XYZ file of N, CA and C in Angstrom:
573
model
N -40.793 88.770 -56.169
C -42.004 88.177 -55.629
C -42.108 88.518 -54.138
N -43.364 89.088 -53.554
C -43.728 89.312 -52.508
C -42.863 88.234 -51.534
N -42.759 88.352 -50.023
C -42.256 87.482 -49.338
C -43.258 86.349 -48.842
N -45.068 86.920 -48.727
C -45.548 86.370 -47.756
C -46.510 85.435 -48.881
N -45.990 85.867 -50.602
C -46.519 84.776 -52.145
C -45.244 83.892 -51.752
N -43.969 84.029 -51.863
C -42.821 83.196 -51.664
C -43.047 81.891 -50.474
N -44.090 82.297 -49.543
C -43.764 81.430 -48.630
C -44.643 80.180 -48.747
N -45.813 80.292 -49.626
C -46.300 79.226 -50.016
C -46.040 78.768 -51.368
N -45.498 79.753 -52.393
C -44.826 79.520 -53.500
C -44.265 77.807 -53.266
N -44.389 76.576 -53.865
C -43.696 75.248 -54.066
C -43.602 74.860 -52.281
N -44.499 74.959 -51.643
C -44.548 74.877 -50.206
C -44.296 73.296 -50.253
N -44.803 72.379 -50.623
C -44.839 70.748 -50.371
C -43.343 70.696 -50.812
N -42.779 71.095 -51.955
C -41.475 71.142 -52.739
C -40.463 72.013 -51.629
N -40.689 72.573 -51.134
C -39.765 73.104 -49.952
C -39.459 71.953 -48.590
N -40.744 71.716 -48.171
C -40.984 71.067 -46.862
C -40.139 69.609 -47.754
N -40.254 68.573 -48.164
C -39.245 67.666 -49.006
C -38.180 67.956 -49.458
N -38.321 69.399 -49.559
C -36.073 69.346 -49.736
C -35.750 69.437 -48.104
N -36.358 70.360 -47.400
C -36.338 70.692 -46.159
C -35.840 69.408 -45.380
N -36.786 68.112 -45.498
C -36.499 66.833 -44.796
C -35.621 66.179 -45.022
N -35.406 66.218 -46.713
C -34.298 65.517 -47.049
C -33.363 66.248 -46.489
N -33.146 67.263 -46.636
C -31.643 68.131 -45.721
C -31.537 67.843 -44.331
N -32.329 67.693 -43.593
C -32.485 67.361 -42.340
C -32.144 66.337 -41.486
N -32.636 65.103 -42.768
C -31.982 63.788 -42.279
C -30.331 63.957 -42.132
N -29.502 64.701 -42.919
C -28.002 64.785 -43.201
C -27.440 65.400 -42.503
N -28.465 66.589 -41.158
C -27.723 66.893 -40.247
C -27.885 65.827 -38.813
N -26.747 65.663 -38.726
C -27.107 65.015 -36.955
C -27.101 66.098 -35.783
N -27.542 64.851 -34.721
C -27.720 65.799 -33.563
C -26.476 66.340 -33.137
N -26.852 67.118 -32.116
C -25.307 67.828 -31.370
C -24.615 68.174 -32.804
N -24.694 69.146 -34.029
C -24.192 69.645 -34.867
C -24.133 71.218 -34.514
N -23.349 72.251 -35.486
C -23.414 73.263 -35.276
C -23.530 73.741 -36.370
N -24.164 74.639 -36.885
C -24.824 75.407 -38.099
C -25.398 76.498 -38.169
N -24.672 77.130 -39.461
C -25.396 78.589 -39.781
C -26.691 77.996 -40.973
N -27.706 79.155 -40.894
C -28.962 78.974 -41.557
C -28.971 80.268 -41.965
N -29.314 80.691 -43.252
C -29.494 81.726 -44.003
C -30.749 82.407 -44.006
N -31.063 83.230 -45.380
C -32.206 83.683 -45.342
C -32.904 82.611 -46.192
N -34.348 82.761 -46.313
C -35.125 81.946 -47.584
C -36.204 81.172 -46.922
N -36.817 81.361 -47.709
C -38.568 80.115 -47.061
C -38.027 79.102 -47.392
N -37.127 78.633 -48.075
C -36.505 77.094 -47.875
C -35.945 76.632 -46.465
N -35.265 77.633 -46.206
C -34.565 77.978 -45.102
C -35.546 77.817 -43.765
N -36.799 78.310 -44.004
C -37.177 78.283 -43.200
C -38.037 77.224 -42.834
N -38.235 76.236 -43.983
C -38.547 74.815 -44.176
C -37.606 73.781 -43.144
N -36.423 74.538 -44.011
C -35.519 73.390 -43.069
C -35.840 73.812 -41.442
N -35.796 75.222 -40.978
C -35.670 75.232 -39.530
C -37.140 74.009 -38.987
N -37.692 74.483 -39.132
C -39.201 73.458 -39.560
C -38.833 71.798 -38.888
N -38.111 71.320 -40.038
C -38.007 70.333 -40.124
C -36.546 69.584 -39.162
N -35.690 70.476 -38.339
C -34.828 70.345 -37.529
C -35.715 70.406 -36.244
N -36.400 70.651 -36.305
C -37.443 70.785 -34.548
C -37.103 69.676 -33.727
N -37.266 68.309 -34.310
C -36.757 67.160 -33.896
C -35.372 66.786 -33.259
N -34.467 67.400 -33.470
C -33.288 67.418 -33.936
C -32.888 67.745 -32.179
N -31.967 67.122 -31.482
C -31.425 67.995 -30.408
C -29.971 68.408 -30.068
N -30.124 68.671 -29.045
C -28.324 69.268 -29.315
C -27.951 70.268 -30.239
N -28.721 71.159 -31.501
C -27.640 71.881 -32.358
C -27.745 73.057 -31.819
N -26.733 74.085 -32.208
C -26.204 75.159 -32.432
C -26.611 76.143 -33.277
N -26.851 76.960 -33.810
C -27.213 77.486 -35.222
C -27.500 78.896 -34.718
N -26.351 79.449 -36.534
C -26.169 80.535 -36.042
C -26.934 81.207 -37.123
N -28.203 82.716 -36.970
C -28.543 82.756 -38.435
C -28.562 84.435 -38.348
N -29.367 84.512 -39.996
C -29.652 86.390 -39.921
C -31.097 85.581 -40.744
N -31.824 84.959 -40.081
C -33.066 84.528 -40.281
C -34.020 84.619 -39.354
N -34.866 86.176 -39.228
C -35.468 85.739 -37.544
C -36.824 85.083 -37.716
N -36.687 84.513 -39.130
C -38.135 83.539 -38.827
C -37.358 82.313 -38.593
N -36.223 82.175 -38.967
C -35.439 80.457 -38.473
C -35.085 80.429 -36.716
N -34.657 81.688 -36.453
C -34.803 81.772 -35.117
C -35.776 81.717 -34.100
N -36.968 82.285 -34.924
C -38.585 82.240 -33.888
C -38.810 80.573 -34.147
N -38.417 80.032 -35.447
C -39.083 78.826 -35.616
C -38.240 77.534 -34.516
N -36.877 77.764 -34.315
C -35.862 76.939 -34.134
C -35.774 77.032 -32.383
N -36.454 78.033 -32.084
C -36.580 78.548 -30.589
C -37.706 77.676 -30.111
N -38.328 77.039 -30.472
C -39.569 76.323 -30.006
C -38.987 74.898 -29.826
N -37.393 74.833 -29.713
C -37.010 73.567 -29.417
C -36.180 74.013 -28.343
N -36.177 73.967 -27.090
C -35.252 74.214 -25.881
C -34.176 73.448 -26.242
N -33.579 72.307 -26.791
C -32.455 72.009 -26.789
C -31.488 72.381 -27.829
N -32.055 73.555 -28.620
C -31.547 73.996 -29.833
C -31.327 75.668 -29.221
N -29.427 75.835 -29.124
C -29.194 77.060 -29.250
C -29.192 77.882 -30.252
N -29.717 78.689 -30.354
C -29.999 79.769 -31.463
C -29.102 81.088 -31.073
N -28.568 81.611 -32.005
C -27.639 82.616 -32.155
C -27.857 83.691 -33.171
N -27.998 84.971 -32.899
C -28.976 85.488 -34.194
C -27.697 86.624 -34.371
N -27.486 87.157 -35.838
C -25.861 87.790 -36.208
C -26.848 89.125 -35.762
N -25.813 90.086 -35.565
C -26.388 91.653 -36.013
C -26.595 91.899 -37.196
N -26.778 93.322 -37.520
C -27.307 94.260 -38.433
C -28.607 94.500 -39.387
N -28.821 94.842 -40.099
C -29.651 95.515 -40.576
C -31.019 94.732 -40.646
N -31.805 94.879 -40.234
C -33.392 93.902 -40.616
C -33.987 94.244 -41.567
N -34.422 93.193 -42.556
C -35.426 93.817 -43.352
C -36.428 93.510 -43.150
N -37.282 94.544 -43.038
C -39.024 94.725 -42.731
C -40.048 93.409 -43.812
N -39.376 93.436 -44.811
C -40.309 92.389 -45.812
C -40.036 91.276 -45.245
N -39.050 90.359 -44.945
C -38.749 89.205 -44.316
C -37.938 89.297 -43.202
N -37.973 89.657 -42.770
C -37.361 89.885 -41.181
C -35.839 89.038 -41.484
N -35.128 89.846 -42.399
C -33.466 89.168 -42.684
C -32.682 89.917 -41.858
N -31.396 89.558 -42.177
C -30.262 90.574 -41.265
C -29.537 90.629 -42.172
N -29.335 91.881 -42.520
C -28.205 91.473 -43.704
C -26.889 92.797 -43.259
N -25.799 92.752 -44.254
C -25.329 94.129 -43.555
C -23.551 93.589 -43.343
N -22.825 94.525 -42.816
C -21.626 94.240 -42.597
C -21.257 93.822 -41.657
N -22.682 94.195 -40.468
C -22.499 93.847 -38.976
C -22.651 92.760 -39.412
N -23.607 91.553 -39.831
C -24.291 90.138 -39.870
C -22.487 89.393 -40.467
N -22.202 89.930 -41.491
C -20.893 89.436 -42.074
C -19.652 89.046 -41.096
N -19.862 90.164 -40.386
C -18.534 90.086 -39.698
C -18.732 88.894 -38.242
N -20.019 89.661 -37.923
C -20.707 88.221 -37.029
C -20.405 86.916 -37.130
N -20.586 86.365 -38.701
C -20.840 85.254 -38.530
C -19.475 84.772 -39.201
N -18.074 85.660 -39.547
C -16.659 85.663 -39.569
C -16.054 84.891 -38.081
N -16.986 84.994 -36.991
C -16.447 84.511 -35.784
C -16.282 83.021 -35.493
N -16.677 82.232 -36.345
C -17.739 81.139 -35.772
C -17.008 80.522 -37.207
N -17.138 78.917 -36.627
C -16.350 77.910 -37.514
C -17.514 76.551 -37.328
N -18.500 76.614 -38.344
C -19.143 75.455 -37.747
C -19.468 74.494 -38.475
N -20.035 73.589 -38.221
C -20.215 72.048 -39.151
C -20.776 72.314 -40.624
N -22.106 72.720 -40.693
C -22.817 72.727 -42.168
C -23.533 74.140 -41.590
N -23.074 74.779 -42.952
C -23.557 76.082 -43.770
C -24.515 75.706 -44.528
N -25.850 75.740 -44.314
C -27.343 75.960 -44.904
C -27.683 77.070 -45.486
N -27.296 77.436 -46.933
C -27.996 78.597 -48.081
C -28.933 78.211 -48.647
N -29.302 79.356 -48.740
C -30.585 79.091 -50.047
C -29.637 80.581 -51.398
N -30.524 80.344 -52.466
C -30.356 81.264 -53.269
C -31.667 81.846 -54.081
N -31.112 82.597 -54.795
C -32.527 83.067 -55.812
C -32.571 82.326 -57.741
N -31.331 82.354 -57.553
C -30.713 81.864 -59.062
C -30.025 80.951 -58.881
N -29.851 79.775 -60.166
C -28.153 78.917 -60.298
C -28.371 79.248 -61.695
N -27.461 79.429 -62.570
C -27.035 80.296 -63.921
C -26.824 78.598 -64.531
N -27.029 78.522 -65.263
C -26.640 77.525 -66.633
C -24.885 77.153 -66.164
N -24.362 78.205 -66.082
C -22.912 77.789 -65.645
C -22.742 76.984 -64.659
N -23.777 77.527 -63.838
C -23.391 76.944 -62.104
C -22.892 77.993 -61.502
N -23.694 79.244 -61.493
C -23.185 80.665 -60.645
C -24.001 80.520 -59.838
N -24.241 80.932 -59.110
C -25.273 80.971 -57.738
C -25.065 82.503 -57.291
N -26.568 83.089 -57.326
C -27.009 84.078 -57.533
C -28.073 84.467 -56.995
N -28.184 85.788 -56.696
C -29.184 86.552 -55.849
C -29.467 87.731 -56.080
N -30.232 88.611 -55.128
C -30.723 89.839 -55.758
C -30.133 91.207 -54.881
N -29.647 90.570 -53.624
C -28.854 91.262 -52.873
C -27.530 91.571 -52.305
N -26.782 92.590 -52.774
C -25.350 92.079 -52.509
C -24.935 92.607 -51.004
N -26.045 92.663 -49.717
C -25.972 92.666 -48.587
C -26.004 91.207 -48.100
N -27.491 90.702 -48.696
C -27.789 89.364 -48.405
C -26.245 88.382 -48.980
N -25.728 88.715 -50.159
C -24.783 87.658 -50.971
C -23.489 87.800 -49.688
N -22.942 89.157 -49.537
C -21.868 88.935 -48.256
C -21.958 88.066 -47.346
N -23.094 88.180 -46.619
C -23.277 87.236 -45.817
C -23.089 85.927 -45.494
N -24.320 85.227 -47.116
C -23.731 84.350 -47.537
C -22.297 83.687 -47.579
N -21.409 84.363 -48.280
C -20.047 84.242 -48.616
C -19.169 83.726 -47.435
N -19.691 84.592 -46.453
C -19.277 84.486 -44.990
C -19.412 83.428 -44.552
N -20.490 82.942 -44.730
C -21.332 81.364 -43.905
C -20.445 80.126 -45.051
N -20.562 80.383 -46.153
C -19.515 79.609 -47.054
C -18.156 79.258 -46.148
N -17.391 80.382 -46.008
C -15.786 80.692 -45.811
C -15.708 79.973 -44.497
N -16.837 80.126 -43.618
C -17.247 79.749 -42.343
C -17.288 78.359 -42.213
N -17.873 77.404 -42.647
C -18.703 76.425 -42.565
C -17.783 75.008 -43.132
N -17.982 74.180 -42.421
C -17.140 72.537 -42.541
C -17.576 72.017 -44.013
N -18.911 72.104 -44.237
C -20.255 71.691 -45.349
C -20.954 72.724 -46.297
N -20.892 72.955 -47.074
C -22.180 73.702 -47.665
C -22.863 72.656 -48.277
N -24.595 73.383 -47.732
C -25.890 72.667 -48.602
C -26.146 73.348 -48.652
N -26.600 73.533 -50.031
C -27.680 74.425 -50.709
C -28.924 73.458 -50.703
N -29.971 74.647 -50.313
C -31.656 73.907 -50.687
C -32.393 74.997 -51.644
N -32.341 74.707 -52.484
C -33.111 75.168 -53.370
C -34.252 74.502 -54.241
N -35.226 74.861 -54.778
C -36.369 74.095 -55.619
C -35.910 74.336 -57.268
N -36.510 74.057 -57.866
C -36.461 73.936 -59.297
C -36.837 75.243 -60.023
N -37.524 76.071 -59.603
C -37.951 77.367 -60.088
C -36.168 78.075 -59.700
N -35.183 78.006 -59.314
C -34.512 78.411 -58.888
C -33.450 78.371 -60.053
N -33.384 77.126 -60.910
C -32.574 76.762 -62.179
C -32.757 77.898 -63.239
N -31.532 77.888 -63.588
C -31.373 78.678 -64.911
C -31.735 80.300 -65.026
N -32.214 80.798 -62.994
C -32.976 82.224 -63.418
C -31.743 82.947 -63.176
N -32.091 84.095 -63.436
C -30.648 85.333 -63.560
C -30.970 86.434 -62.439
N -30.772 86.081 -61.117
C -30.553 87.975 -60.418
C -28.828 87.864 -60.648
N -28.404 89.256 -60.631
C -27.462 90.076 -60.503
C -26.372 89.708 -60.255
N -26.337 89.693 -58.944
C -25.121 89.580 -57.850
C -24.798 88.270 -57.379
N -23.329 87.829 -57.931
C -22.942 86.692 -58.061
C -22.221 86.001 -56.413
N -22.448 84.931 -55.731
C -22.530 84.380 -54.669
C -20.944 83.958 -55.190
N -21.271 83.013 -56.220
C -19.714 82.217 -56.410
C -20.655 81.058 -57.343
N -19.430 80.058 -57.361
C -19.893 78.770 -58.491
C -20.485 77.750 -57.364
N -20.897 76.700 -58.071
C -21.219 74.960 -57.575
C -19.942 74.190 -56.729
N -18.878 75.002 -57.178
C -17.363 74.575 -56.728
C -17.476 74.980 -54.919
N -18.219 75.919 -54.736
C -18.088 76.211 -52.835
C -19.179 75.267 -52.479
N -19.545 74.480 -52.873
C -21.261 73.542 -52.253
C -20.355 71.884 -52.165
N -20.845 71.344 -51.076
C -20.637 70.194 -50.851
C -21.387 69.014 -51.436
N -23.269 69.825 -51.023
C -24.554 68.656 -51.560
C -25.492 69.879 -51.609
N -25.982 69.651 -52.798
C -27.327 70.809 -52.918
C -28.797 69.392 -52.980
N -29.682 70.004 -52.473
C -30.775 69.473 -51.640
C -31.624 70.147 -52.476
N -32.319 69.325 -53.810
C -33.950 70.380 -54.693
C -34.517 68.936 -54.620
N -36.041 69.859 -55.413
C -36.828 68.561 -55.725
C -37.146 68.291 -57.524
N -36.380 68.534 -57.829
C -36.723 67.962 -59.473
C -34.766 67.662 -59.831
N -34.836 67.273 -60.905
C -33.356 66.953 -61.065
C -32.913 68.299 -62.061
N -31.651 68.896 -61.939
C -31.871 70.258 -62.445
C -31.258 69.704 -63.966
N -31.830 70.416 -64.665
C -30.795 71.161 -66.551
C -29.724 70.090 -66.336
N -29.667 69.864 -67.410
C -28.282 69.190 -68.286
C -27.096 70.261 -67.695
N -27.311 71.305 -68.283
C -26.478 72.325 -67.873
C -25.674 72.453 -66.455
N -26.661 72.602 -65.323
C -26.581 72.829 -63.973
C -25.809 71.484 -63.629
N -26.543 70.130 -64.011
C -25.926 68.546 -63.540
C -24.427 69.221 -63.702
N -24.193 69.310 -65.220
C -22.896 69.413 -65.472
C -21.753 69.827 -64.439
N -22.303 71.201 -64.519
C -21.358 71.655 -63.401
C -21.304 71.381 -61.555
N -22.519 70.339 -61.088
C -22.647 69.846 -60.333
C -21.712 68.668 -59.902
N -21.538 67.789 -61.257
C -20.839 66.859 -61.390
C -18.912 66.934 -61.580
N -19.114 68.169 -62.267
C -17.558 68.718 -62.476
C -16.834 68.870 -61.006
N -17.379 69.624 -60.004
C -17.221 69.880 -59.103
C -17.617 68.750 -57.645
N -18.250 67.826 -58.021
C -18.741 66.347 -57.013
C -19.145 67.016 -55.593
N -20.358 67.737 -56.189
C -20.880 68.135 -55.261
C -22.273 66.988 -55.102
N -22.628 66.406 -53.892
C -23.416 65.491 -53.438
C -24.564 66.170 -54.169
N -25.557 65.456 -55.224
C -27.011 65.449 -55.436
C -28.013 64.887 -54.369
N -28.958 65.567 -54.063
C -29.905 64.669 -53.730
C -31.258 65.575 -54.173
N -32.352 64.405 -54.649
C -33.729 64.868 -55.021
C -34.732 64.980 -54.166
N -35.337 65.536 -53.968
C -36.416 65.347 -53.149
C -37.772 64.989 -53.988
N -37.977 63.553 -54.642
C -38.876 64.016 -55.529
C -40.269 63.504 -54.755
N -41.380 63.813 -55.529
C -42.616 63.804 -55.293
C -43.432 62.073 -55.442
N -43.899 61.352 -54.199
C -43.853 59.831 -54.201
C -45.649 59.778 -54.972
């Protein structure tokens, strides 16, 4: 799906996982932010927020997160992509290998029936992995269109996530392995 259909794609359903994730970071935190219009929901919705840190290969989380002077922004190297202005690459990997910080903010493209977490890029997935290995917290924000679909290239299980942040309650399936692993639920549902 196009990037600039993606960005209004479940837009109200983004901006509500976005907040709910938001409330769970405090101020003066330090955090990597990924790629994803979720992602870029959340930067959105941190505007408020003062004191953080955040390190990304998101330069729309960076243009967005820059409109708060008390929010340092840190942007990784390597490769940009022209469709969404990402960074992806070995430079961005190794970048963000430096850095040890509070909560790791992913998004994904897929969660598999198993509980794989999945994407379409295995530039973008390194990265990822990195911000995982990196990070005190993982939250995942993902929406409900995100359950049960299949790209490729496997991130890892539900077992590296701390609290995943959607707005519908996912599959029997997905709970399962959510619950196996006691990773924090939260819904963002629609009032």
């Amino acid at each position: 799906t196009a990037y600039t259909t993606r960005q209004v794609q479940q837009l109200g359903e983004k901006q509500r996982i976005a907040a709910l994730c938001a409330q769970h970071i405090p101020n003066d935190s330090s955090l990597f932010i990924n790629i994803g219009t979720t992602n870029e929901e959340v930067a959105r919705a941190l505007l408020k927020h003062s004191g953080l840190r955040v390190i990304t290969n998101n330069l729309q989380v960076a243009s967005i997160l820059c409109e708060n002077p008390s929010v340092e922004v840190i942007i990784t190297g390597g490769v940009v992509r022209p469709v969404d202005r990402a960074i992806v690459g070995e430079a961005a990997s190794d970048f963000v290998s430096q850095f040890r910080v509070d909560f790791g903010i992913i998004g994904i493209s897929g969660i598999d029936a198993d509980g794989s977490l999945l994407d379409f890029d295995y530039r973008e997935v390194r990265v990822s992995q990195a911000i995982v290995e990196h990070s005190r917290q993982v939250f995942l924000v993902a929406d409900h269109t995100k359950f049960e679909r299949k790209p490729m290239v496997r991130l890892g299980d539900a077992a590296l996530l701390d609290a995943f942040f959607t707005d519908r309650g996912p599959p029997q399936s997905v709970l399962d392995q959510i619950e196996k692993h006691d990773v924090r639920l939260y819904v963002a549902e629609q009032f």
